[in-house]
XYZ file of C-alpha atoms in Angstrom:
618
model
C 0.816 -55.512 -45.861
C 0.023 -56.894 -42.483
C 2.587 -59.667 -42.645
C 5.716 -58.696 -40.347
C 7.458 -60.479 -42.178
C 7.593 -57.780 -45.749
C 9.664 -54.630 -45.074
C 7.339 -51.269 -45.595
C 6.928 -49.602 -48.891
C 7.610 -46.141 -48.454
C 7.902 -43.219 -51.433
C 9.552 -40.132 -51.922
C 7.643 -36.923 -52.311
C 7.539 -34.512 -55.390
C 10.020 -31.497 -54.976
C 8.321 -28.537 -56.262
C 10.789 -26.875 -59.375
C 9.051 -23.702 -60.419
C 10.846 -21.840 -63.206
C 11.306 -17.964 -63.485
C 9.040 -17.899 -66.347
C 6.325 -19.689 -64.683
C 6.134 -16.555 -62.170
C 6.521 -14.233 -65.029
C 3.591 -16.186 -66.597
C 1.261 -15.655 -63.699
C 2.094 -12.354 -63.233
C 0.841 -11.468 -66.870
C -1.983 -13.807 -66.238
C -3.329 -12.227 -62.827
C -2.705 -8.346 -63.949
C -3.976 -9.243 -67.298
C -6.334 -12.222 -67.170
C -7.656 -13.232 -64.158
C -7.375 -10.023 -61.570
C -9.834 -10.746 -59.175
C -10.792 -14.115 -60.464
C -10.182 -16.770 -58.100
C -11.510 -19.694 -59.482
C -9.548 -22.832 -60.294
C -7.344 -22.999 -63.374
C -5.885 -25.572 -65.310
C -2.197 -26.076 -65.461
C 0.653 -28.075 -66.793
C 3.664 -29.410 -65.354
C 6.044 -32.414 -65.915
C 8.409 -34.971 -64.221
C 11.505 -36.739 -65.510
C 13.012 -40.233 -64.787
C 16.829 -39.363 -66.019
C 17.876 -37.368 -63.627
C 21.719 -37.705 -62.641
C 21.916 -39.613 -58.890
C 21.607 -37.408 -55.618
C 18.882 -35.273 -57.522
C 15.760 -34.725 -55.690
C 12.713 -35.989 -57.131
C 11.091 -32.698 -59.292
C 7.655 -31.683 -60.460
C 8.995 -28.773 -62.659
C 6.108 -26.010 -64.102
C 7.726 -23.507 -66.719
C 5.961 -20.491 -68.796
C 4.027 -22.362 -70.856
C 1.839 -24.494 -67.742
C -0.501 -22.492 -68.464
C -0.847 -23.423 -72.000
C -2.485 -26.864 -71.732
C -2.019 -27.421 -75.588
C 1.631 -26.903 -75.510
C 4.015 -29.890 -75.854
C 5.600 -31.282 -72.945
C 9.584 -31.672 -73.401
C 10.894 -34.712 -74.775
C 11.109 -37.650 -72.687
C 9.302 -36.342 -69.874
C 5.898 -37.067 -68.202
C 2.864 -34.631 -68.305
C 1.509 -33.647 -64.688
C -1.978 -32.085 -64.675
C -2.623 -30.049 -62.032
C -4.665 -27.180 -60.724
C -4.096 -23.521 -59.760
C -5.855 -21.751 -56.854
C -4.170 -18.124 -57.012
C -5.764 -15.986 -54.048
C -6.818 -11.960 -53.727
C -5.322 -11.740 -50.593
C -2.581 -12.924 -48.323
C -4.979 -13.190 -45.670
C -6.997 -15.731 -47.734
C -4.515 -17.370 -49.066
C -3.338 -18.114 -45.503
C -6.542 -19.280 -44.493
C -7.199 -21.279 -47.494
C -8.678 -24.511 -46.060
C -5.753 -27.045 -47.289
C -7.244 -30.316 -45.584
C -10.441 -29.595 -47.854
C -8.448 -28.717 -51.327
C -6.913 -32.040 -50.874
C -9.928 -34.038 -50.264
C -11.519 -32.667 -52.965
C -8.784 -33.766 -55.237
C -8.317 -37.089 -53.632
C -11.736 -37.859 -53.877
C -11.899 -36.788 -57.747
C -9.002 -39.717 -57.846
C -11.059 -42.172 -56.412
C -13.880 -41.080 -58.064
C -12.118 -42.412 -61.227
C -10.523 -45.517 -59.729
C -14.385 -46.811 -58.551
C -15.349 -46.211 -61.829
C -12.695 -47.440 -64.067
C -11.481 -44.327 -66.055
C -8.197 -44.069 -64.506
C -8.131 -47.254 -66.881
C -8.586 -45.268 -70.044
C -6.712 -42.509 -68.580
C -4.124 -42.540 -66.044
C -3.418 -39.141 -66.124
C -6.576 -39.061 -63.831
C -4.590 -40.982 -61.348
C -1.815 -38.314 -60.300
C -3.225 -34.171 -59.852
C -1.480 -32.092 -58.111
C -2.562 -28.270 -56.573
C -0.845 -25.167 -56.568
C -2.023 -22.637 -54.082
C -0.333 -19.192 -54.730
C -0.356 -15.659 -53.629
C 1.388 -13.275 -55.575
C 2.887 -9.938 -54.649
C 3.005 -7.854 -57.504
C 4.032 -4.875 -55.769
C 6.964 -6.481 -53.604
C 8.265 -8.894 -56.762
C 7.410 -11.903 -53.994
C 4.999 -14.891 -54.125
C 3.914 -16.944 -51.971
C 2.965 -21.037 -52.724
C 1.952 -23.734 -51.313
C 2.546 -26.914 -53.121
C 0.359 -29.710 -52.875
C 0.814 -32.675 -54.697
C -2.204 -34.450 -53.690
C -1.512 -37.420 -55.145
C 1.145 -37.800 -58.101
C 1.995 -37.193 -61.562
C 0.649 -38.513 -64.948
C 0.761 -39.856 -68.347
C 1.692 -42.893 -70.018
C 3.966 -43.497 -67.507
C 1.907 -46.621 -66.472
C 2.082 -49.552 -67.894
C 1.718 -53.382 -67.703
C 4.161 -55.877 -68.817
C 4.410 -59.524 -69.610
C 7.327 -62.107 -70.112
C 6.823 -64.448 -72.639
C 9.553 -66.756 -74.526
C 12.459 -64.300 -73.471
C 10.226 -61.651 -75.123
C 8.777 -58.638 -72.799
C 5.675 -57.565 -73.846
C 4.081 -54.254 -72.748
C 0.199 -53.078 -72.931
C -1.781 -49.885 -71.228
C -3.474 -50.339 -68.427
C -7.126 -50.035 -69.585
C -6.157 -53.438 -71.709
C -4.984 -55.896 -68.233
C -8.104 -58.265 -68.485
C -6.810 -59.611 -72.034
C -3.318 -58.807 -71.268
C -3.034 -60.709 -67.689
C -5.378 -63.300 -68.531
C -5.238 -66.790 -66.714
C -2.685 -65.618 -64.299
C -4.239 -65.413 -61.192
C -1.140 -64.913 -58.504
C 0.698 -61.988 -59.640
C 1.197 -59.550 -62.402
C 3.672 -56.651 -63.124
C 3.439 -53.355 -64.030
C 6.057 -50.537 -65.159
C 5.758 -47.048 -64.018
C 7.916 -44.019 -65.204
C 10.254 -43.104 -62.114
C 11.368 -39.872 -61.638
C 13.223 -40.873 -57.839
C 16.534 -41.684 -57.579
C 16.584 -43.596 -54.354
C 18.206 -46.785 -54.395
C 15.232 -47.779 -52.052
C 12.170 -46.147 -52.626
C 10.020 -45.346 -55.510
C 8.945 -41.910 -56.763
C 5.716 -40.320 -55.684
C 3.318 -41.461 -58.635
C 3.503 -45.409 -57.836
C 1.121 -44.315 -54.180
C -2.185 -43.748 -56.494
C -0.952 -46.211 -59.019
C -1.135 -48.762 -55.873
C -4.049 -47.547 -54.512
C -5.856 -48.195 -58.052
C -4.451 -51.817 -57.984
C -5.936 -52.835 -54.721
C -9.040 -51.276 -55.383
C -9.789 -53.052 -58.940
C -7.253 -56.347 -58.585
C -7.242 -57.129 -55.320
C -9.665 -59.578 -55.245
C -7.817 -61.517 -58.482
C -4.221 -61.036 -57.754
C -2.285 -61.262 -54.038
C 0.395 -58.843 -55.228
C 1.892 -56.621 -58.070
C 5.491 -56.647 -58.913
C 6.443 -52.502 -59.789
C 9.146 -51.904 -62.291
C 10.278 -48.436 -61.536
C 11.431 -47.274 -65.024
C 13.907 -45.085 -64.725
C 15.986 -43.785 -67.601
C 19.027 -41.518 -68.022
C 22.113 -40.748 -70.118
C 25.643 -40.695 -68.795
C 28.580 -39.243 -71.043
C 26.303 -40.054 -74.168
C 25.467 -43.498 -73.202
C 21.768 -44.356 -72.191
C 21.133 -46.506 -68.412
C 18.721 -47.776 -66.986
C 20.759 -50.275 -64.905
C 19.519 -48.115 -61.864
C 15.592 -48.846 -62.245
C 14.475 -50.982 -59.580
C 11.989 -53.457 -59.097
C 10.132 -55.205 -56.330
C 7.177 -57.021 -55.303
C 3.743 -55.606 -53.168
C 1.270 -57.399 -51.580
C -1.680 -55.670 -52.304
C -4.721 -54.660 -49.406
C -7.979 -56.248 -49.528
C -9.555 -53.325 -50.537
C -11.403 -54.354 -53.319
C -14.739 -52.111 -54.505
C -14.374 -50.353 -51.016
C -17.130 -47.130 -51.233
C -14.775 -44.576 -48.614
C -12.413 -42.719 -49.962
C -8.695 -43.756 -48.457
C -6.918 -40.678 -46.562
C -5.054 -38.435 -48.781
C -1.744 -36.900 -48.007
C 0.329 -34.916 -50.221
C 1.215 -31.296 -48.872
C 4.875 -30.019 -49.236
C 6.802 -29.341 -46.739
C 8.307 -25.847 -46.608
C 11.737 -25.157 -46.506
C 11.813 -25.199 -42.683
C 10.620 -28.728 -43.158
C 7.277 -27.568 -41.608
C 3.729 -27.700 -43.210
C 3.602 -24.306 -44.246
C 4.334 -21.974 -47.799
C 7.069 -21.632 -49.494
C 8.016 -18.037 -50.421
C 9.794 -17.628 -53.221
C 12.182 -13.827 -53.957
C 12.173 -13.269 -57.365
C 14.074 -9.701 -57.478
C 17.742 -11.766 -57.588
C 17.110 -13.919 -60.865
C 14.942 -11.773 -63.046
C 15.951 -8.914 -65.176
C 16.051 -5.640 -63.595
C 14.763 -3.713 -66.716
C 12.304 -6.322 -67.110
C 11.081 -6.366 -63.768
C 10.780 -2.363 -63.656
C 8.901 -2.681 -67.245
C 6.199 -5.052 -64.883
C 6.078 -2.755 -61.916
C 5.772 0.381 -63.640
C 2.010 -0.665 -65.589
C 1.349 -2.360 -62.259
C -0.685 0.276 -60.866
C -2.624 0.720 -64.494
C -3.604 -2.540 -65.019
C -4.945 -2.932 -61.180
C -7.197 -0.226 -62.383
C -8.884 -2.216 -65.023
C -9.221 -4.835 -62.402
C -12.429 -3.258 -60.622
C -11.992 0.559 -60.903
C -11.972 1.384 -65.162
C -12.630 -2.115 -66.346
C -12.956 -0.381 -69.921
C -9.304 1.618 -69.747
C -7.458 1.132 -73.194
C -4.208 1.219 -72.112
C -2.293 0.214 -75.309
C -3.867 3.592 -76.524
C -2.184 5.714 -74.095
C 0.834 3.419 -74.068
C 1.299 3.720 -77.324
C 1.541 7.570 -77.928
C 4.281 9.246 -79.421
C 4.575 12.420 -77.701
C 6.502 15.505 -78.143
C 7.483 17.821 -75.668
C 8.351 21.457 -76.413
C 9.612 23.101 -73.834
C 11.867 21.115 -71.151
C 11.343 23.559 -67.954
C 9.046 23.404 -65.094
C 6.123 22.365 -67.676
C 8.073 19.862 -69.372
C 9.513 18.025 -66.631
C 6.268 17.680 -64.755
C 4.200 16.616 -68.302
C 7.346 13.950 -69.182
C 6.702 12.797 -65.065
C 3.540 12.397 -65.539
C 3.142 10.943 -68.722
C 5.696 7.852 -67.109
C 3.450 7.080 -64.479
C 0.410 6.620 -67.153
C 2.744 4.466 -68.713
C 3.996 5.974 -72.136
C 7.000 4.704 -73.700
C 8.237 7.179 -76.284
C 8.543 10.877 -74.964
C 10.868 13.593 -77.107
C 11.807 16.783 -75.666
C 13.011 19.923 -77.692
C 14.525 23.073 -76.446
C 17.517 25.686 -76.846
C 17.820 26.475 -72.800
C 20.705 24.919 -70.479
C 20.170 24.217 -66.916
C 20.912 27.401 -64.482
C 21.369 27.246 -60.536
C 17.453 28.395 -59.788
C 16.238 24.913 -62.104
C 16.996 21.672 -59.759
C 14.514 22.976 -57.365
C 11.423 23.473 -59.828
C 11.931 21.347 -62.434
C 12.386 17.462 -60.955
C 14.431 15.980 -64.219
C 17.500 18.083 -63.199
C 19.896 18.064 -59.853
C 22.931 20.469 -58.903
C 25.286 18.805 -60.707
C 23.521 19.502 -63.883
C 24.274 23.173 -63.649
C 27.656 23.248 -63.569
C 30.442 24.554 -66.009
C 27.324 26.641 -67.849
C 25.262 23.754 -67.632
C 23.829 20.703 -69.453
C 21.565 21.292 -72.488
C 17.622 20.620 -70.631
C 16.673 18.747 -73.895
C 19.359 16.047 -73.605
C 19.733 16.237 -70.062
C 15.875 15.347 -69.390
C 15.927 12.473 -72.120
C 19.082 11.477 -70.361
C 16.927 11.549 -66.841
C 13.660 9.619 -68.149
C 16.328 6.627 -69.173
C 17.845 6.597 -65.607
C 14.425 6.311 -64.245
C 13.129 4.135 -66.278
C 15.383 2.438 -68.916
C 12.190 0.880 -70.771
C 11.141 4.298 -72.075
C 12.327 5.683 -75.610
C 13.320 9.454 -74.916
C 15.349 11.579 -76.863
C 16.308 15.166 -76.583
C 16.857 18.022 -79.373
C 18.506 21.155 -78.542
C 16.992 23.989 -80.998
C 15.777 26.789 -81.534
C 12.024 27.694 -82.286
C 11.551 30.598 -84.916
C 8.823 33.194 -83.265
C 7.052 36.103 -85.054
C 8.762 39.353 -83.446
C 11.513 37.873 -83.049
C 13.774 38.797 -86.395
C 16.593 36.800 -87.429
C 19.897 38.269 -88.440
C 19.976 38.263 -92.430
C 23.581 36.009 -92.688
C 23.900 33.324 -94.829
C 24.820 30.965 -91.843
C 21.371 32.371 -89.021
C 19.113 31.863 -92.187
C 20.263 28.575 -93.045
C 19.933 27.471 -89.396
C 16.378 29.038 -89.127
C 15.235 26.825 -92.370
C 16.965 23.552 -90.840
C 15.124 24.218 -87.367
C 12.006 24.438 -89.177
C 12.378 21.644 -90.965
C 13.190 19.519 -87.760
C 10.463 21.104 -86.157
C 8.253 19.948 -89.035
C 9.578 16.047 -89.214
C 9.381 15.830 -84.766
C 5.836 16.998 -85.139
C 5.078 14.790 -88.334
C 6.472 11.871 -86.303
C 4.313 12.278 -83.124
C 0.899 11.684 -82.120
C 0.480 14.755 -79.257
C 2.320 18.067 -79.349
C 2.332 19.252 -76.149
C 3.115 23.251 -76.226
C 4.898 23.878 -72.350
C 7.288 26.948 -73.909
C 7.663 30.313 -71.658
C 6.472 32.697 -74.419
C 3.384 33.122 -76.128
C 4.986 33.218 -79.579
C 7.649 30.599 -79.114
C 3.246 28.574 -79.482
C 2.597 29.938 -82.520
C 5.021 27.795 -85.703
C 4.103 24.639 -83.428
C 0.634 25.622 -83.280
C 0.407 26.319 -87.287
C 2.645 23.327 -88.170
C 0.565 20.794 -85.987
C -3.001 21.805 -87.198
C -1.883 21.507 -90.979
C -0.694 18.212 -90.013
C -3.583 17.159 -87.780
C -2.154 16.395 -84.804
C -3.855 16.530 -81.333
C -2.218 19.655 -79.628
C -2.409 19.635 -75.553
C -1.480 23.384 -74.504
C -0.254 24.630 -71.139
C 0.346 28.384 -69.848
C 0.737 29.578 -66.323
C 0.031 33.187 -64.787
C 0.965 33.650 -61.231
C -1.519 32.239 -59.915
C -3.609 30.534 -63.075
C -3.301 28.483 -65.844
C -4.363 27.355 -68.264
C -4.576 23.951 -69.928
C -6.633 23.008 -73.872
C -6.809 21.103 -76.617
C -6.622 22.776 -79.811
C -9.592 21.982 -82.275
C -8.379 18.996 -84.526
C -9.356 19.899 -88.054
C -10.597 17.705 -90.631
C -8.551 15.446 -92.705
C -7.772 17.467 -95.377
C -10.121 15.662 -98.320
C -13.468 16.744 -96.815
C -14.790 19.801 -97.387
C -15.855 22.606 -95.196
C -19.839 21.406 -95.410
C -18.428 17.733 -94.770
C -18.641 15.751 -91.387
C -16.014 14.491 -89.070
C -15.200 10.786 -89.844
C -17.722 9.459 -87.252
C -21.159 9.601 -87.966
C -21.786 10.676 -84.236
C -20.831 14.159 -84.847
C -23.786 14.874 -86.960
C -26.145 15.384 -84.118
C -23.214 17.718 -82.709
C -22.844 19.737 -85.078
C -25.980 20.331 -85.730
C -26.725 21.531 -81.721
C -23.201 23.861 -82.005
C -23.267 26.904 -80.063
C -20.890 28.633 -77.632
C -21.935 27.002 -75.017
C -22.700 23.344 -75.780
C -21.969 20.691 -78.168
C -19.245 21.875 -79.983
C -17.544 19.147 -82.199
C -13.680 18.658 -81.628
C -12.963 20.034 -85.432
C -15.267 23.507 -84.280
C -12.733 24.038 -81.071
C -10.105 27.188 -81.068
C -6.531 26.886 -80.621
C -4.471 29.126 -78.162
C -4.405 32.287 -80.489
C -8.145 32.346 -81.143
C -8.829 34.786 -79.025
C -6.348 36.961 -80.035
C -6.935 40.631 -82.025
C -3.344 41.032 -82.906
C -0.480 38.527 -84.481
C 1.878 37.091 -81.795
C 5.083 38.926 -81.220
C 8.033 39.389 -78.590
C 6.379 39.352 -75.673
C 9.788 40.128 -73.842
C 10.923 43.451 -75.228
C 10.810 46.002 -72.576
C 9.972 43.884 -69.702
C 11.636 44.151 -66.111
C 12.959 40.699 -65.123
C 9.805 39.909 -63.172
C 7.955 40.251 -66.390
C 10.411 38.511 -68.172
C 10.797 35.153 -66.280
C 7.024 32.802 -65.766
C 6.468 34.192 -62.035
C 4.138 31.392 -60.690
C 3.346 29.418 -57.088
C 5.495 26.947 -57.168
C 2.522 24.111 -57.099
C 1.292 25.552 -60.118
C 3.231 23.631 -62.515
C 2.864 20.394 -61.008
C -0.981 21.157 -61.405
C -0.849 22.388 -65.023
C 1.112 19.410 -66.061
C -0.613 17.034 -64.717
C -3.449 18.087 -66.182
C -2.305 18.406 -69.422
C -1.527 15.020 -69.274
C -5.014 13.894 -67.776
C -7.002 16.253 -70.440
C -4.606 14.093 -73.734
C -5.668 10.477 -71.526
C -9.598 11.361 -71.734
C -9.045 12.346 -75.135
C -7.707 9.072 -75.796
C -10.355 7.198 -74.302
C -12.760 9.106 -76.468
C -14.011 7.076 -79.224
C -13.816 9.765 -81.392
C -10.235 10.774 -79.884
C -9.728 14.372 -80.707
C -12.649 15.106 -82.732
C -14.670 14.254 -79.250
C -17.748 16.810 -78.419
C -15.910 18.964 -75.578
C -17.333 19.153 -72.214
C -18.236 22.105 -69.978
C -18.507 22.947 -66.964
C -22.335 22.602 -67.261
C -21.874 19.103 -67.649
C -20.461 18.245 -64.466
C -23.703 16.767 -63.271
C -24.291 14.758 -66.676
C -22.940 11.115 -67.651
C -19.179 11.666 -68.462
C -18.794 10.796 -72.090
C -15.488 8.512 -71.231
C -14.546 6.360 -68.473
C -12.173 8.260 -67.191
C -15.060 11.240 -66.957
C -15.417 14.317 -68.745
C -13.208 15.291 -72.168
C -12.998 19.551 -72.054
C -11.699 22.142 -74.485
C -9.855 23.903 -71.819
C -9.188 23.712 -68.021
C -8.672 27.107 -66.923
C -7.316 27.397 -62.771
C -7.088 29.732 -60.000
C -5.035 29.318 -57.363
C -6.282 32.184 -54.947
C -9.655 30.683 -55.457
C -8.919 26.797 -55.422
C -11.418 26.908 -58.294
C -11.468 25.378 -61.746
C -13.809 26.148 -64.759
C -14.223 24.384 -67.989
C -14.850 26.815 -70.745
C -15.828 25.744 -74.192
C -15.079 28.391 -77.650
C -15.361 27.923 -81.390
C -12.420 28.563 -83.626
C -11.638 31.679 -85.276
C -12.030 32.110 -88.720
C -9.170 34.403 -88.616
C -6.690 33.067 -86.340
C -3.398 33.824 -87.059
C -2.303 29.977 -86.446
C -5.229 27.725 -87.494
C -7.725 29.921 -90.190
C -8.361 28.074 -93.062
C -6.147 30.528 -94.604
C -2.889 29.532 -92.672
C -3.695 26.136 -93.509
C -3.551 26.783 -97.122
C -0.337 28.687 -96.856
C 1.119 26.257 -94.637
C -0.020 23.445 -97.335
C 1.660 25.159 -100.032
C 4.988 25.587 -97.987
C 4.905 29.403 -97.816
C 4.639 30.058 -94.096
């Protein structure tokens, strides 16, 4: 190449084409997969040689790179490459590049000097990817290095003989070239479109030439094989082909300087940021961002979070008021997809302000139905989330219904929907303003075994419990839960530790007299739920909290409950401790757990009710 008198072969550089669904791909992979992993992974790419003319020359990566089984697209070259995603911008700015690209060079070389680039030339063409991604912002950052070319079969070596061209791989050129001792040619799979120049993967194609025929051959004529179809016609009239003299280089020990970095769009040596937000779909990309924040706690903080658990609940919300908004708020944010509201209320002037689902306009010409309109709310927040609204009543003991034909026949069809809602959810959350608008729930859920999460405000307390989940109905009284782990439970029971989640009391445990209106003869200030206004917001979000640790539980709702003695002891979950109730004071800025045992005569979950809800008589 020292002559003056040959012209100077020159190649044009890999474009990087990265493919919506390769970003998609990694974002699964690093929230999923690799969080704070940084080591190097494989990947996958490809390069084509029938690109129309005026096309830049592409290395293109899709969803599946990182699926180094799947099948590259027809008629197109494998590229292997290499993935360094970082933590943090900060590193990924001050990722050493000059190194990265030695290292790869030198693993290139490494296989020319030893002759396995003849076996495989996919050894002869890596490229890097070094990435940052920004979840949060629905940005990433790369920086593109191909540090030397692309791969495959897309070398090969070919022979003329009698009019006939004969083609072999390159591991086979001592049989194939034999006795010629001036020049030989090879073919190699062009993906440039240059009338000129050849495509990036002839560089460590050449490189391997002078380093293992240098010292037989003075040159190598390069068929750039480049193939396309045009209006249904195949050409390859615009392959070129050309002669180089090749380096005496031959069994040279140093490693020849690598080069390969892309350029930025600037044109600069620098990354390449790359928006996302304009290409992707919005509901898809506010499904992502929404569990972003609970899979980075897996990452490092609860490495043993279920999510799909918690995800996966069906919940049902009775009530849609200041409870009921803040429980449906909450229960987006841990990422729960299928939320159903009930109530028979409509949305007055004093709402907006307390109860977040709801604005002014809601409240006009009598107002919207709070069921439907909070369903309607959750969807405009987040369209990925199945909610659905029911405006009904709730029959309550002291609370008679008129004796017509018509009010009876609605009272048996409300029961029945009441019964189907709570038959089709996993957790019954109870967030009504009465006590006895609790009990049919209460009654219906525990003959169904369902996990019940209850929340009731005072002025300035609440309260917040689980009602005992009774055993599945085939085992007997004597019988244990389904886990063998309660045995040693229930054997330690007492009122103060240990209590098994089938031994726990419901709301109207306590109780010495049946439910009834709790509204009659009550001044307005009695009437309405009185409370600080940051009471609700607490209550609810503990609600939610208390139905996550039960979750977690591996015994779910039949989980030992926790006191407030065992604050100091190993939490029994990841997420900590798994109470019975959570019962606040405000004044005090004080919380206790207490722990009770069921009531054999409860008016809502005795073994009695059960058997009269069983037989359909309640």
């Amino acid at each position: 190449m020292g002559d003056p008198g040959l012209s100077k072969l020159q190649f044009a550089p890999f474009n990087s084409a990265l493919d919506v669904g390769f970003w998609h791909e990694l974002t699964q992979k690093k929230l999923n997969e690799y969080r704070l992993d940084e080591t190097p992974k494989d990947i996958k790419g490809y390069y084509y040689n029938g690109d129309s003319a005026g096309l830049p020359t592409r290395l293109t990566l899709e969803f599946s790179a990182f699926d180094m089984s799947a099948p590259t697209p027809a008629r197109c070259c494998p590229a292997l490459g290499t993935l360094y995603n970082t933590n943090t911008l900060e590193a990924f700015k001050t990722a050493d590049k000059k190194l990265l690209l030695e290292q790869s060079a030198n693993e290139i070389w490494e296989a020319i000097k030893s002759g396995t680039a003849l076996e495989n030339p996919m050894l002869l063409n890596k490229f890097l990817l070094l990435t940052f991604a920004i979840q949060a912002l629905q940005h990433a950052y790369d920086d593109l290095c191909q540090a030397e070319g692309v791969t495959a079969l897309p070398y090969f070596l070919i022979k003329y003989d009698d009019n006939t061209v004969l083609v072999s791989l390159l591991k086979h050129y001592s049989d194939f070239f034999q006795g010629q001792r001036t020049k030989i040619t090879v073919g190699v799979y062009d993906p440039c479109n240059l009338a000129q120049y050849p495509g990036w993967p002839l560089r460590n194609f050449l490189v391997l030439a002078a380093h293992r025929w240098s010292g037989s051959f003075q040159s190598v004529e390069v068929l750039c094989f480049r193939d396309r179809t045009m209006q249904g016609t195949r050409d390859v009239a615009h392959s070129i082909i050309f002669e180089v003299k090749l380096p005496e280089m031959a069994f040279s020990p140093d490693c020849p300087k690598a080069v390969g970095w892309e350029k930025n769009q600037k044109g600069g040596m620098g990354p390449r940021m790359v928006n996302l937000s304009g290409c992707m779909d919005p509901k898809r990309l506010a499904e992502s961002s929404v569990d972003l924040n609970l899979k980075l706690m897996c990452w490092r903080l609860v490495p043993t979070l279920d999510l799909d658990k918690v995800v996966s609940v069906k919940c049902l919300l009775l009530g849609a008021g200041t409870l009921g908004c803040n429980v449906a708020r909450t229960l987006m944010g841990w990422g729960v997809r299928h939320v159903t509201f009930v109530d028979n209320a409509k949305i007055s002037y004093s709402n907006p302000v307390r109860q977040p689902l709801y604005e002014f306009e809601d409240c006009l010409a009598g107002g919207k139905p709070k069921a439907l309109a909070a369903a309607e709310r959750l969807q405009k927040i987040f369209p990925g989330v199945n909610a659905s609204g029911f405006n009904m009543s709730i029959p309550m003991p002291g609370h008679p219904v008129n004796f017509s034909d018509v009010t009876l026949e609605q009272a048996r069809r409300d029961v029945e929907q009441l019964e189907q809602l709570i038959e089709s959810h996993d957790v019954i959350f109870l967030l009504m303003d009465t006590r006895e608008s609790r009990w049919l729930p209460a009654v219906i859920a525990a003959s169904k075994r369902k996990l019940v999460i209850n929340a009731a405000l005072g002025f300035d307390t609440f309260v917040v419990m689980r009602h005992g989940l009774k055993k599945p109905k085939q085992q007997g009284a004597g019988d244990l839960c389904p886990s063998h782990l309660m045995a040693p439970a229930d054997l330690g029971s007492s009122l103060f530790a240990n209590i098994p989640g089938y031994k726990l009391g419901c709301y109207f445990c306590n109780d010495v007299v049946a439910p009834g209106d709790s509204t009659r003869d009550r001044t307005l200030d009695q009437q309405c739920t009185v409370s600080r206004p940051g009471l609700a917001v607490i209550a609810g979000a503990l609600a939610v909290e208390l139905m996550v640790s039960v979750l977690q539980h591996p015994e779910g709702g039949y989980a030992i409950a926790s006191s407030s003695d065992d604050r100091m002891n190993e939490p029994p979950t990841s997420l900590g401790l798994v109470p019975h109730q959570i019962r606040g004071f405000l004044s005090r800025f004080d919380n206790v757990l207490p722990v009770s045992l069921a009531f054999d005569k409860c008016t809502a979950c005795s073994p009695k009710i059960w058997d009269m809800s069983d037989e359909e008589t309640v």
